[in-house]
Amino acid sequence: MRRLDPVILCKSRTATEAGEIMENDDDTKEDPQSQVKNSVSMEKNSCDKDTFRLHMVTWNVATADPPDDISSLLHLNSPKAPDLYVIGLQEVYSAPHRFIIDMAVEDSWSHLFMSSLAPRGYLKVSSIRMQGLLLLFFSKLAHVPFIRDIQDTYSRTGISGYWGNKGGVSIRLSFYGHMLCFLNCHLAAHMQYASQRVDEFEYILDTQTFDPKKTPHILDHKLVFWFGDLNFRIQDHGMHFLRNCITSHKFNLLWSKDQLTMMKKTEALLQEFDEGPLDFQPTYKFDRFSDCYDSSGKMRKPAWTDRILWRVKPKEPPPEEEKDEDRDSGLDEKNTKNQQEEEFPLKLKQDSYTSNMEYGVSDHKPVIGIFTLELRKMYEAPLVRVCAEGEWSADFDAMVIYSPLQPFPSSAWDWIGLYKVGFRSVSDYITYTWVKDDEVSFNDELTQVYVSKDEIPALGGECVLCYYCSTLQCIVGISSPFKVHESKVAVEEGLTPENIDGLEKATAS
C-alpha cells in the first residue's frame, strides 16, 4: 500500500476531530507544527466557564438481580443528557461462587448499566467492587481524553475491618484539571449505632490514600461526593407519627430527628458536607415489589438511609504578610494554590434530589441526585491527536497518525486501540497496535503506526481510534468516527460474519 506523506495527511483532516482546533479558511494552509501551536494557544487563552450535568444514583439492591429496564433510573428519556453518570450500589449479590464469576467476567449490574449507556455515547471510565459495594463512573466520550489521574481504592469496616460487607469504595480523578473524588459507603446498620457510623466514615477518610504528590487524602480533592447506604435512622418518633407524616408528605416534621441531621450539629467533619432537603419519602424499608413499608413482624421504621452529600473544598485563608524566613516554610506553595483556585474556580449546584418509587426489586428505593458542575477548564486540548490515514478496510494494511499536543509521559507500552462506535469500556477494543513496536515513520510532530489488515473487521462499520497512555492509565486522545469499509474480498468469497469479523476474533482470543 502506498503510504501518504504524514504532513499531507494532517493537512487534510477535518476540524471535527476530538480536541481539534476550530475550522477556518486558513486551516488547509497550515503545517502540522502551526496546528499544534494554535491548539495550545487556544488552551492558554480560554477563560470561559463551562457547565456539566452530573447524574448520581445510590441504591442498596439487597442482593437482587437487576430489573429489565433502568431508563427511568437514568432519566434516559430526558432532553437534558448528563455529561457524567456515577452509580453507587450496595449489597450486590456476592456469594463466593457468584463473586468469583463476576470478577472473571462481569457482574449483571455493571453489564446492565454499560449496555444501557454505551449506545448513547457513554464510556465506563472506571469501576471498583468490594464484595457487595460497587461504584461505576461513566462519561460522554467527548470528555474522556480530559479525565486523568484515575485511581480507586477501598476500606473494609465489617467485622473489625476484616470483612468487606461494610465499608467504602472510592474513585478519584482529574476532570479538566480539577480533582474530584466519589466515595460510595455502606455503614453500620441499626438504630443505636449512629456514632459508630460517624466513626466508620472517619476511618474510611483516614485509611484511603492516593498519589501523595497530588491529593493524598479524600478531603484534599476539590470536590468530594459522599453517598450510599449510610444507614442513619429516624429516632424518637413512633411508627404511627412517622407514617402519618409520610402519608401527608410532611417530611419536614421528621428532619429534626434524622440521625445524620442530628449528628451534624456536633460533628465538625459532617458540617463540611452539604445535602439537599429531604423532600422525598424515606427510602427504607419496603416490602419487595410494593410501595408499602415493612409489614413483617419486625416492623422496621422508615428511614432516609440512602443519601448523597457533597463537599467543595473550602478556600485556604490568604496568608499573612510574608516574612523572608517564611519563604521555605511552604508559604509560596500556599500562594500558588490560592492563585490557582482563583484562576480555575469550581462551583456545584444541586438541581434535583429525589427517590424513584418505580423499582421494587429491593427493600430500598434508589435515590437520584442531579447536579450542575461549573468550572473553568485547566486545559482545552487533549494530550494526543489521533486519526486514521486514508481509507480503511480488511483488504489492505492500514495506518494511524498521531501527534502529541502537549508533553506527557509516553512509553513503549502505549497503544492505540480500534473500537466500534458505541464501545462500552477501554477493554472493548477490536484490535490494538503498539505505538513503538508498530511505528513506521515519525518526525517531531507526527508519528505513523501500522495496523495489519488481518486485524481489521471485514464487515466494516463506524469506528474510532483511542490512544491509551500506560503511564497515566487512561485514554488521552480519541479520533473522530470514521468508516471502515466492508471487505470486497470477503464479499466476493461469501465468507460468513463469524469467520471474518475482527471483533469476534478478538473476543475469542
Coordinates of C-alpha atoms in Angstrom, one line a residue:
M1 CA 0.0 0.0 0.0
R2 CA 1.3 3.5 -0.9
R3 CA 1.9 5.5 2.3
L4 CA 0.7 9.0 2.3
D5 CA 3.0 11.7 3.4
P6 CA 2.1 12.4 7.1
V7 CA 2.2 16.1 6.5
I8 CA -0.2 15.9 3.6
L9 CA -2.5 13.7 5.7
C10 CA -2.5 16.1 8.7
K11 CA -3.5 19.0 6.4
S12 CA -6.5 17.0 5.1
R13 CA -8.1 16.2 8.4
T14 CA -11.3 18.0 9.4
A15 CA -12.0 20.2 12.4
T16 CA -14.5 17.7 13.9
E17 CA -11.8 15.6 15.5
A18 CA -11.8 15.4 19.3
G19 CA -9.7 18.3 20.5
E20 CA -9.3 19.7 17.0
I21 CA -8.9 23.5 16.6
M22 CA -11.9 25.4 15.2
E23 CA -12.0 25.3 11.4
N24 CA -11.2 28.5 9.4
D25 CA -10.3 29.4 5.9
D26 CA -6.6 29.0 6.5
D27 CA -6.7 25.5 8.1
T28 CA -5.7 23.7 4.9
K29 CA -2.7 26.0 4.5
E30 CA -1.2 25.4 7.9
D31 CA 1.6 22.9 8.5
P32 CA 1.3 20.4 11.4
Q33 CA 3.5 22.4 13.7
S34 CA 1.3 25.5 13.3
Q35 CA -1.8 23.5 14.0
V36 CA -0.3 22.2 17.2
K37 CA 0.8 25.7 18.3
N38 CA -2.7 27.0 17.6
S39 CA -4.3 24.2 19.7
V40 CA -2.0 25.0 22.7
S41 CA -2.6 28.8 22.2
M42 CA -6.4 28.3 22.4
E43 CA -5.9 26.3 25.6
K44 CA -4.0 29.2 27.3
N45 CA -6.4 31.9 26.1
S46 CA -9.6 30.1 27.1
C47 CA -11.1 31.7 30.2
D48 CA -14.8 30.9 29.9
K49 CA -16.5 28.7 32.4
D50 CA -18.2 25.5 31.3
T51 CA -21.1 23.7 32.9
F52 CA -21.5 19.9 33.1
R53 CA -24.5 17.9 34.1
L54 CA -23.9 15.1 36.7
H55 CA -26.3 12.3 37.3
M56 CA -25.8 10.3 40.5
V57 CA -27.5 7.2 41.8
T58 CA -27.2 5.4 45.1
W59 CA -29.1 2.2 45.6
N60 CA -29.0 -0.7 48.1
V61 CA -30.1 -3.5 45.8
A62 CA -30.4 -6.1 48.6
T63 CA -28.7 -9.0 46.6
A64 CA -31.4 -8.8 43.9
D65 CA -30.9 -9.3 40.2
P66 CA -31.3 -6.1 38.2
P67 CA -34.6 -5.1 36.7
D68 CA -35.2 -5.4 33.0
D69 CA -35.2 -1.7 32.3
I70 CA -33.4 1.2 34.0
S71 CA -34.4 4.0 31.7
S72 CA -36.3 5.8 34.5
L73 CA -33.4 5.4 36.9
L74 CA -31.0 7.0 34.5
H75 CA -33.5 9.5 33.0
L76 CA -32.6 8.2 29.6
N77 CA -35.7 9.9 28.0
S78 CA -34.8 13.3 29.5
P79 CA -34.0 16.1 26.9
K80 CA -31.0 17.1 29.1
A81 CA -28.4 14.3 28.7
P82 CA -25.9 14.2 31.6
D83 CA -22.2 14.6 30.9
L84 CA -21.3 12.2 33.7
Y85 CA -23.0 9.3 35.4
V86 CA -21.9 8.0 38.8
I87 CA -23.7 4.9 40.2
G88 CA -23.1 3.5 43.6
L89 CA -24.7 0.2 44.6
Q90 CA -24.7 -1.6 47.9
E91 CA -25.4 -5.3 48.7
V92 CA -24.7 -6.5 45.2
Y93 CA -25.0 -10.3 45.5
S94 CA -21.6 -11.6 46.4
A95 CA -21.9 -15.2 47.5
P96 CA -18.4 -16.8 46.9
H97 CA -19.3 -18.6 43.7
R98 CA -21.1 -15.6 42.2
F99 CA -18.4 -13.2 43.2
I100 CA -15.7 -15.2 41.5
I101 CA -17.7 -15.4 38.3
D102 CA -18.4 -11.6 38.5
M103 CA -14.6 -10.9 38.9
A104 CA -13.8 -13.2 36.0
V105 CA -16.4 -11.9 33.6
E106 CA -18.7 -9.0 34.5
D107 CA -21.4 -8.7 37.1
S108 CA -25.0 -8.4 35.9
W109 CA -25.5 -4.8 37.3
S110 CA -22.4 -3.5 35.5
H111 CA -23.5 -5.2 32.4
L112 CA -26.9 -3.6 32.5
F113 CA -25.6 -0.1 33.1
M114 CA -22.9 -0.4 30.4
S115 CA -25.4 -1.9 27.9
S116 CA -27.9 0.9 28.6
L117 CA -25.4 3.8 28.4
A118 CA -22.9 2.7 25.7
P119 CA -25.4 3.1 22.8
R120 CA -25.9 6.7 23.9
G121 CA -22.3 7.6 23.7
Y122 CA -21.1 6.9 27.3
L123 CA -18.0 5.1 28.2
K124 CA -17.3 3.3 31.5
V125 CA -14.2 5.1 32.6
S126 CA -13.6 3.4 35.9
S127 CA -15.2 1.0 38.4
I128 CA -14.4 -0.7 41.7
R129 CA -16.0 -3.6 43.5
M130 CA -15.6 -4.7 47.1
Q131 CA -17.9 -7.6 47.8
G132 CA -21.3 -6.1 47.7
L133 CA -20.1 -2.5 47.1
L134 CA -20.0 -1.4 43.5
L135 CA -19.1 2.0 42.1
L136 CA -19.3 2.9 38.4
F137 CA -18.2 6.1 36.6
F138 CA -19.4 6.9 33.1
S139 CA -18.6 9.8 30.9
K140 CA -19.6 11.1 27.5
L141 CA -16.9 10.1 25.0
A142 CA -16.0 13.8 24.3
H143 CA -14.8 14.3 27.9
V144 CA -12.8 11.0 28.2
P145 CA -9.4 12.5 27.0
F146 CA -9.7 15.1 29.7
I147 CA -10.3 12.6 32.6
R148 CA -6.9 11.7 34.0
D149 CA -5.2 10.7 37.3
I150 CA -7.7 7.9 37.8
Q151 CA -7.3 5.9 41.0
D152 CA -9.6 3.7 43.1
T153 CA -9.4 2.2 46.5
Y154 CA -11.5 0.6 49.2
S155 CA -11.7 0.3 53.0
R156 CA -13.4 -2.6 55.0
T157 CA -15.2 -1.8 58.2
G158 CA -17.2 -5.0 58.7
I159 CA -16.2 -7.4 61.5
S160 CA -13.5 -5.1 62.9
G161 CA -12.2 -4.1 59.5
Y162 CA -11.6 -7.6 58.2
W163 CA -14.8 -8.1 56.2
G164 CA -16.0 -6.1 53.2
N165 CA -19.7 -6.4 53.7
K166 CA -19.5 -2.8 55.1
G167 CA -17.1 0.0 54.3
G168 CA -16.4 2.3 51.4
V169 CA -15.1 2.2 47.8
S170 CA -13.9 5.3 46.0
I171 CA -12.8 6.6 42.6
R172 CA -10.8 9.8 42.3
L173 CA -9.9 11.5 39.0
S174 CA -8.9 14.8 37.4
F175 CA -11.7 16.3 35.3
Y176 CA -10.3 19.0 33.1
G177 CA -7.7 19.5 35.7
H178 CA -10.0 19.6 38.8
M179 CA -9.6 16.8 41.3
L180 CA -12.8 15.0 42.1
C181 CA -13.5 12.1 44.4
F182 CA -16.6 9.8 44.7
L183 CA -17.0 7.8 47.8
N184 CA -19.7 5.1 48.0
C185 CA -20.3 3.8 51.5
H186 CA -22.3 1.1 53.3
L187 CA -22.1 1.9 57.1
A188 CA -23.2 0.0 60.2
A189 CA -26.9 -0.8 60.5
H190 CA -29.4 -0.5 63.3
M191 CA -30.8 2.5 65.3
Q192 CA -28.3 2.6 68.1
Y193 CA -25.2 2.8 66.0
A194 CA -25.3 6.4 64.8
S195 CA -22.0 7.3 66.5
Q196 CA -20.4 4.2 65.1
R197 CA -21.4 5.2 61.6
V198 CA -19.6 8.5 62.0
D199 CA -16.5 6.7 63.3
E200 CA -16.6 4.4 60.3
F201 CA -16.8 7.4 58.0
E202 CA -13.8 9.0 59.7
Y203 CA -11.9 5.7 59.5
I204 CA -12.5 5.5 55.7
L205 CA -11.3 9.0 55.2
D206 CA -8.2 8.3 57.2
T207 CA -7.3 5.0 55.5
Q208 CA -7.9 5.8 51.9
T209 CA -4.9 7.4 50.3
F210 CA -3.9 8.3 46.8
D211 CA -0.9 9.6 44.9
P212 CA 0.8 11.7 47.6
K213 CA 2.2 14.2 45.0
K214 CA -1.3 15.5 44.2
T215 CA -4.2 14.8 46.5
P216 CA -3.1 12.2 49.1
H217 CA -6.4 12.0 51.0
I218 CA -10.1 12.2 50.1
L219 CA -10.6 15.6 51.7
D220 CA -7.7 17.1 49.6
H221 CA -9.8 16.9 46.5
K222 CA -11.6 20.0 45.2
L223 CA -14.9 18.2 45.2
V224 CA -16.0 15.2 47.2
F225 CA -19.2 13.2 46.9
W226 CA -20.1 11.0 49.9
F227 CA -23.1 8.8 49.2
G228 CA -24.5 5.3 49.7
D229 CA -26.5 3.4 52.3
L230 CA -25.3 5.5 55.2
N231 CA -27.9 3.7 57.4
F232 CA -28.8 6.8 59.6
R233 CA -32.3 6.3 61.0
I234 CA -35.2 8.5 62.3
Q235 CA -35.2 8.2 66.1
D236 CA -37.7 9.0 68.9
H237 CA -40.8 9.3 66.7
G238 CA -43.3 6.4 66.9
M239 CA -44.4 4.4 64.0
H240 CA -47.8 6.0 63.8
F241 CA -46.5 9.5 63.7
L242 CA -43.8 8.5 61.1
R243 CA -46.3 7.0 58.8
N244 CA -48.8 9.9 59.1
C245 CA -46.0 12.4 58.2
I246 CA -45.0 10.3 55.2
T247 CA -48.6 9.8 54.0
S248 CA -49.3 13.5 54.3
H249 CA -45.9 14.4 52.7
K250 CA -45.0 16.5 55.8
F251 CA -41.4 15.2 55.6
N252 CA -40.1 18.4 57.3
L253 CA -41.6 17.2 60.6
L254 CA -39.2 14.3 60.6
W255 CA -36.0 16.1 59.7
S256 CA -35.0 17.2 63.3
K257 CA -34.9 13.5 64.4
D258 CA -33.0 12.3 61.4
Q259 CA -29.7 11.0 62.9
L260 CA -27.4 12.4 60.2
T261 CA -29.0 15.8 60.7
M262 CA -28.6 15.5 64.4
M263 CA -25.0 14.3 64.2
K264 CA -24.1 17.3 62.0
K265 CA -24.9 19.6 64.9
T266 CA -22.0 18.2 67.0
E267 CA -19.6 16.7 64.4
A268 CA -17.4 19.3 62.7
L269 CA -16.4 16.9 60.0
L270 CA -20.0 16.3 58.9
Q271 CA -20.7 20.1 58.9
E272 CA -18.3 20.4 55.9
F273 CA -20.7 18.3 53.8
D274 CA -23.8 19.7 52.2
E275 CA -27.0 17.9 51.3
G276 CA -30.2 18.9 49.6
P277 CA -33.5 18.9 51.5
L278 CA -35.1 15.5 52.1
D279 CA -38.3 16.3 50.2
F280 CA -38.9 12.7 49.3
Q281 CA -40.3 9.9 51.4
P282 CA -37.8 7.7 53.3
T283 CA -36.3 5.0 51.1
Y284 CA -36.1 2.2 53.6
K285 CA -37.6 -0.3 54.4
F286 CA -40.2 -1.6 51.9
D287 CA -41.8 -4.9 51.2
R288 CA -40.3 -6.0 47.9
F289 CA -42.2 -5.1 44.8
S290 CA -44.5 -2.8 46.6
D291 CA -44.7 0.8 47.9
C292 CA -45.7 -0.5 51.4
Y293 CA -43.2 -0.1 54.3
D294 CA -42.1 -3.2 56.2
S295 CA -45.1 -5.3 57.1
S296 CA -43.1 -8.2 58.6
G297 CA -43.0 -9.0 62.3
K298 CA -40.0 -6.7 62.8
M299 CA -42.0 -3.6 61.5
R300 CA -38.8 -1.6 60.9
K301 CA -39.2 2.1 61.0
P302 CA -38.9 4.0 57.7
A303 CA -35.7 6.0 57.4
W304 CA -33.6 8.0 54.9
T305 CA -30.8 5.6 54.9
D306 CA -29.8 6.3 51.3
R307 CA -28.1 9.7 50.9
I308 CA -26.0 11.9 48.6
L309 CA -23.8 14.6 50.2
W310 CA -21.0 16.7 48.8
R311 CA -18.2 18.9 49.9
V312 CA -16.5 21.6 47.9
K313 CA -13.0 22.2 49.3
P314 CA -13.0 25.5 51.2
K315 CA -10.6 28.1 50.1
E316 CA -7.5 28.5 52.2
P317 CA -7.4 31.8 54.0
P318 CA -5.0 34.3 52.5
P319 CA -1.6 34.1 54.2
E320 CA -0.4 36.8 56.5
E321 CA 2.2 39.2 55.3
E322 CA 5.1 37.1 54.2
K323 CA 8.4 37.3 56.0
D324 CA 11.7 36.4 54.5
E325 CA 12.2 33.5 56.9
D326 CA 8.8 32.1 55.8
R327 CA 9.8 31.5 52.2
D328 CA 11.0 28.0 52.8
S329 CA 8.0 27.1 55.1
G330 CA 5.6 26.4 52.3
L331 CA 4.1 29.9 52.1
D332 CA 4.9 30.2 48.4
E333 CA 3.2 26.9 47.7
K334 CA 0.1 28.1 49.5
N335 CA 0.1 31.3 47.5
T336 CA 0.3 29.3 44.3
K337 CA -2.7 27.1 45.4
N338 CA -4.7 30.2 46.2
Q339 CA -3.9 31.8 42.9
Q340 CA -4.9 28.6 41.1
E341 CA -8.2 28.4 42.9
E342 CA -9.0 31.9 41.8
E343 CA -7.9 31.3 38.3
F344 CA -9.7 27.9 37.9
P345 CA -12.8 28.0 40.1
L346 CA -15.3 25.2 40.6
K347 CA -18.9 25.5 41.7
L348 CA -21.6 22.9 42.3
K349 CA -25.4 23.3 42.3
Q350 CA -27.9 20.6 43.0
D351 CA -30.8 20.6 40.6
S352 CA -32.7 17.6 41.9
Y353 CA -32.7 15.2 44.9
T354 CA -35.3 12.6 45.0
S355 CA -36.1 8.9 45.2
N356 CA -37.5 6.6 42.5
M357 CA -40.5 4.6 43.7
E358 CA -40.9 2.7 40.5
Y359 CA -38.3 0.0 41.4
G360 CA -39.3 -2.8 43.8
V361 CA -36.6 -5.5 43.4
S362 CA -35.0 -4.3 46.7
D363 CA -36.3 -3.3 50.1
H364 CA -34.6 0.1 49.4
K365 CA -35.7 2.6 46.8
P366 CA -32.9 4.2 44.7
V367 CA -32.0 7.9 45.3
I368 CA -31.1 10.2 42.5
G369 CA -29.1 13.4 42.6
I370 CA -28.8 15.7 39.6
F371 CA -26.0 18.4 39.8
T372 CA -24.7 21.2 37.6
L373 CA -20.9 21.4 37.8
E374 CA -19.5 24.7 36.8
L375 CA -15.7 25.1 36.3
R376 CA -13.1 26.7 34.3
K377 CA -11.1 24.1 32.3
M378 CA -7.4 24.0 33.1
Y379 CA -6.8 22.7 29.5
E380 CA -8.8 22.6 26.3
A381 CA -6.7 20.3 24.1
P382 CA -6.2 16.5 24.6
L383 CA -2.7 15.3 25.1
V384 CA -2.7 13.5 21.7
R385 CA -4.4 14.0 18.4
V386 CA -5.0 10.7 16.6
C387 CA -6.7 9.9 13.3
A388 CA -7.0 7.2 10.7
E389 CA -5.0 7.6 7.5
G390 CA -6.9 7.3 4.2
E391 CA -9.4 4.6 3.5
W392 CA -9.7 1.6 5.9
S393 CA -10.9 -2.0 5.1
A394 CA -9.7 -5.5 5.7
D395 CA -8.4 -5.7 2.1
F396 CA -5.2 -3.8 2.9
D397 CA -3.0 -2.8 5.8
A398 CA -3.9 0.5 7.4
M399 CA -2.0 3.4 9.1
V400 CA -2.7 5.5 12.1
I401 CA -1.3 9.0 12.5
Y402 CA -0.9 10.6 15.9
S403 CA 0.7 13.8 17.2
P404 CA 1.4 14.9 20.8
L405 CA -0.2 18.2 21.5
Q406 CA 1.4 18.6 25.0
P407 CA 4.3 16.8 26.8
F408 CA 3.1 13.7 28.6
P409 CA 4.8 10.5 29.9
S410 CA 4.6 8.4 26.8
S411 CA 6.3 4.9 26.8
A412 CA 6.8 1.8 24.8
W413 CA 3.7 0.3 26.5
D414 CA 1.4 2.9 25.0
W415 CA -1.1 1.6 22.4
I416 CA -3.8 2.7 20.0
G417 CA -7.0 0.7 20.0
L418 CA -9.6 0.4 17.3
Y419 CA -13.1 0.4 18.6
K420 CA -16.6 0.2 17.2
V421 CA -18.6 3.3 17.8
G422 CA -20.7 2.7 20.9
F423 CA -18.0 0.7 22.7
R424 CA -18.5 0.2 26.5
S425 CA -15.1 0.4 28.1
V426 CA -11.4 0.6 27.3
S427 CA -11.2 -3.2 27.1
D428 CA -13.7 -3.4 24.3
Y429 CA -11.2 -2.8 21.5
I430 CA -11.4 -4.7 18.2
T431 CA -7.6 -4.7 17.9
Y432 CA -4.7 -2.5 19.0
T433 CA -1.3 -1.5 17.9
W434 CA 1.8 -0.7 20.0
V435 CA 2.9 2.9 19.3
K436 CA 6.6 2.0 19.3
D437 CA 6.7 -1.6 18.1
D438 CA 4.5 -0.9 15.1
E439 CA 5.9 2.5 14.4
V440 CA 6.5 3.1 10.7
S441 CA 7.8 6.7 10.5
F442 CA 7.9 9.8 12.6
N443 CA 9.1 13.4 12.8
D444 CA 9.0 15.9 15.6
E445 CA 5.2 16.5 15.1
L446 CA 3.7 13.3 13.7
T447 CA 4.1 9.5 14.0
Q448 CA 2.8 6.9 11.6
V449 CA 1.8 3.5 13.1
Y450 CA 1.0 0.3 11.2
V451 CA -2.2 -1.9 11.6
S452 CA -2.4 -5.3 9.9
K453 CA -5.3 -5.9 7.6
D454 CA -5.9 -9.2 9.4
E455 CA -7.0 -7.4 12.5
I456 CA -9.4 -5.1 10.8
P457 CA -13.1 -6.2 10.9
A458 CA -14.0 -7.4 7.4
L459 CA -17.7 -6.4 7.8
G460 CA -16.6 -2.8 8.4
G461 CA -18.6 -0.3 10.4
E462 CA -18.2 3.0 12.2
C463 CA -15.1 3.1 14.3
V464 CA -12.9 5.3 16.4
L465 CA -9.2 5.2 17.4
C466 CA -8.2 5.8 21.0
Y467 CA -4.6 6.5 22.3
Y468 CA -4.1 4.8 25.7
C469 CA -1.2 6.1 27.8
S470 CA 0.0 3.2 30.0
T471 CA 1.8 5.5 32.5
L472 CA -1.3 7.6 33.1
Q473 CA -3.6 4.5 32.7
C474 CA -6.2 6.4 30.7
I475 CA -7.2 7.4 27.2
V476 CA -5.5 10.7 26.2
G477 CA -6.7 11.1 22.6
I478 CA -9.7 9.9 20.5
S479 CA -10.2 10.3 16.8
S480 CA -13.3 11.4 15.0
P481 CA -15.6 8.5 13.9
F482 CA -14.6 7.1 10.6
K483 CA -15.9 4.4 8.2
V484 CA -14.2 1.0 7.9
H485 CA -15.4 -0.3 4.6
E486 CA -16.7 -3.8 4.1
S487 CA -14.0 -6.1 2.7
K488 CA -14.5 -6.7 -1.1
V489 CA -12.6 -9.9 -0.9
A490 CA -14.8 -11.2 1.9
V491 CA -18.0 -10.3 -0.1
E492 CA -16.7 -12.0 -3.2
E493 CA -15.8 -15.2 -1.4
G494 CA -19.0 -15.3 0.6
L495 CA -17.3 -15.6 3.9
T496 CA -19.7 -15.7 6.9
P497 CA -19.6 -12.9 9.6
E498 CA -18.2 -15.2 12.3
N499 CA -15.2 -16.1 10.2
I500 CA -14.3 -12.6 9.2
D501 CA -15.4 -10.2 11.9
G502 CA -12.3 -9.0 13.7
L503 CA -14.3 -8.2 16.8
E504 CA -15.3 -11.9 17.1
K505 CA -11.7 -13.0 16.7
A506 CA -10.6 -10.5 19.4
T507 CA -13.3 -11.7 21.8
A508 CA -12.4 -15.4 21.2
S509 CA -8.7 -14.8 21.8

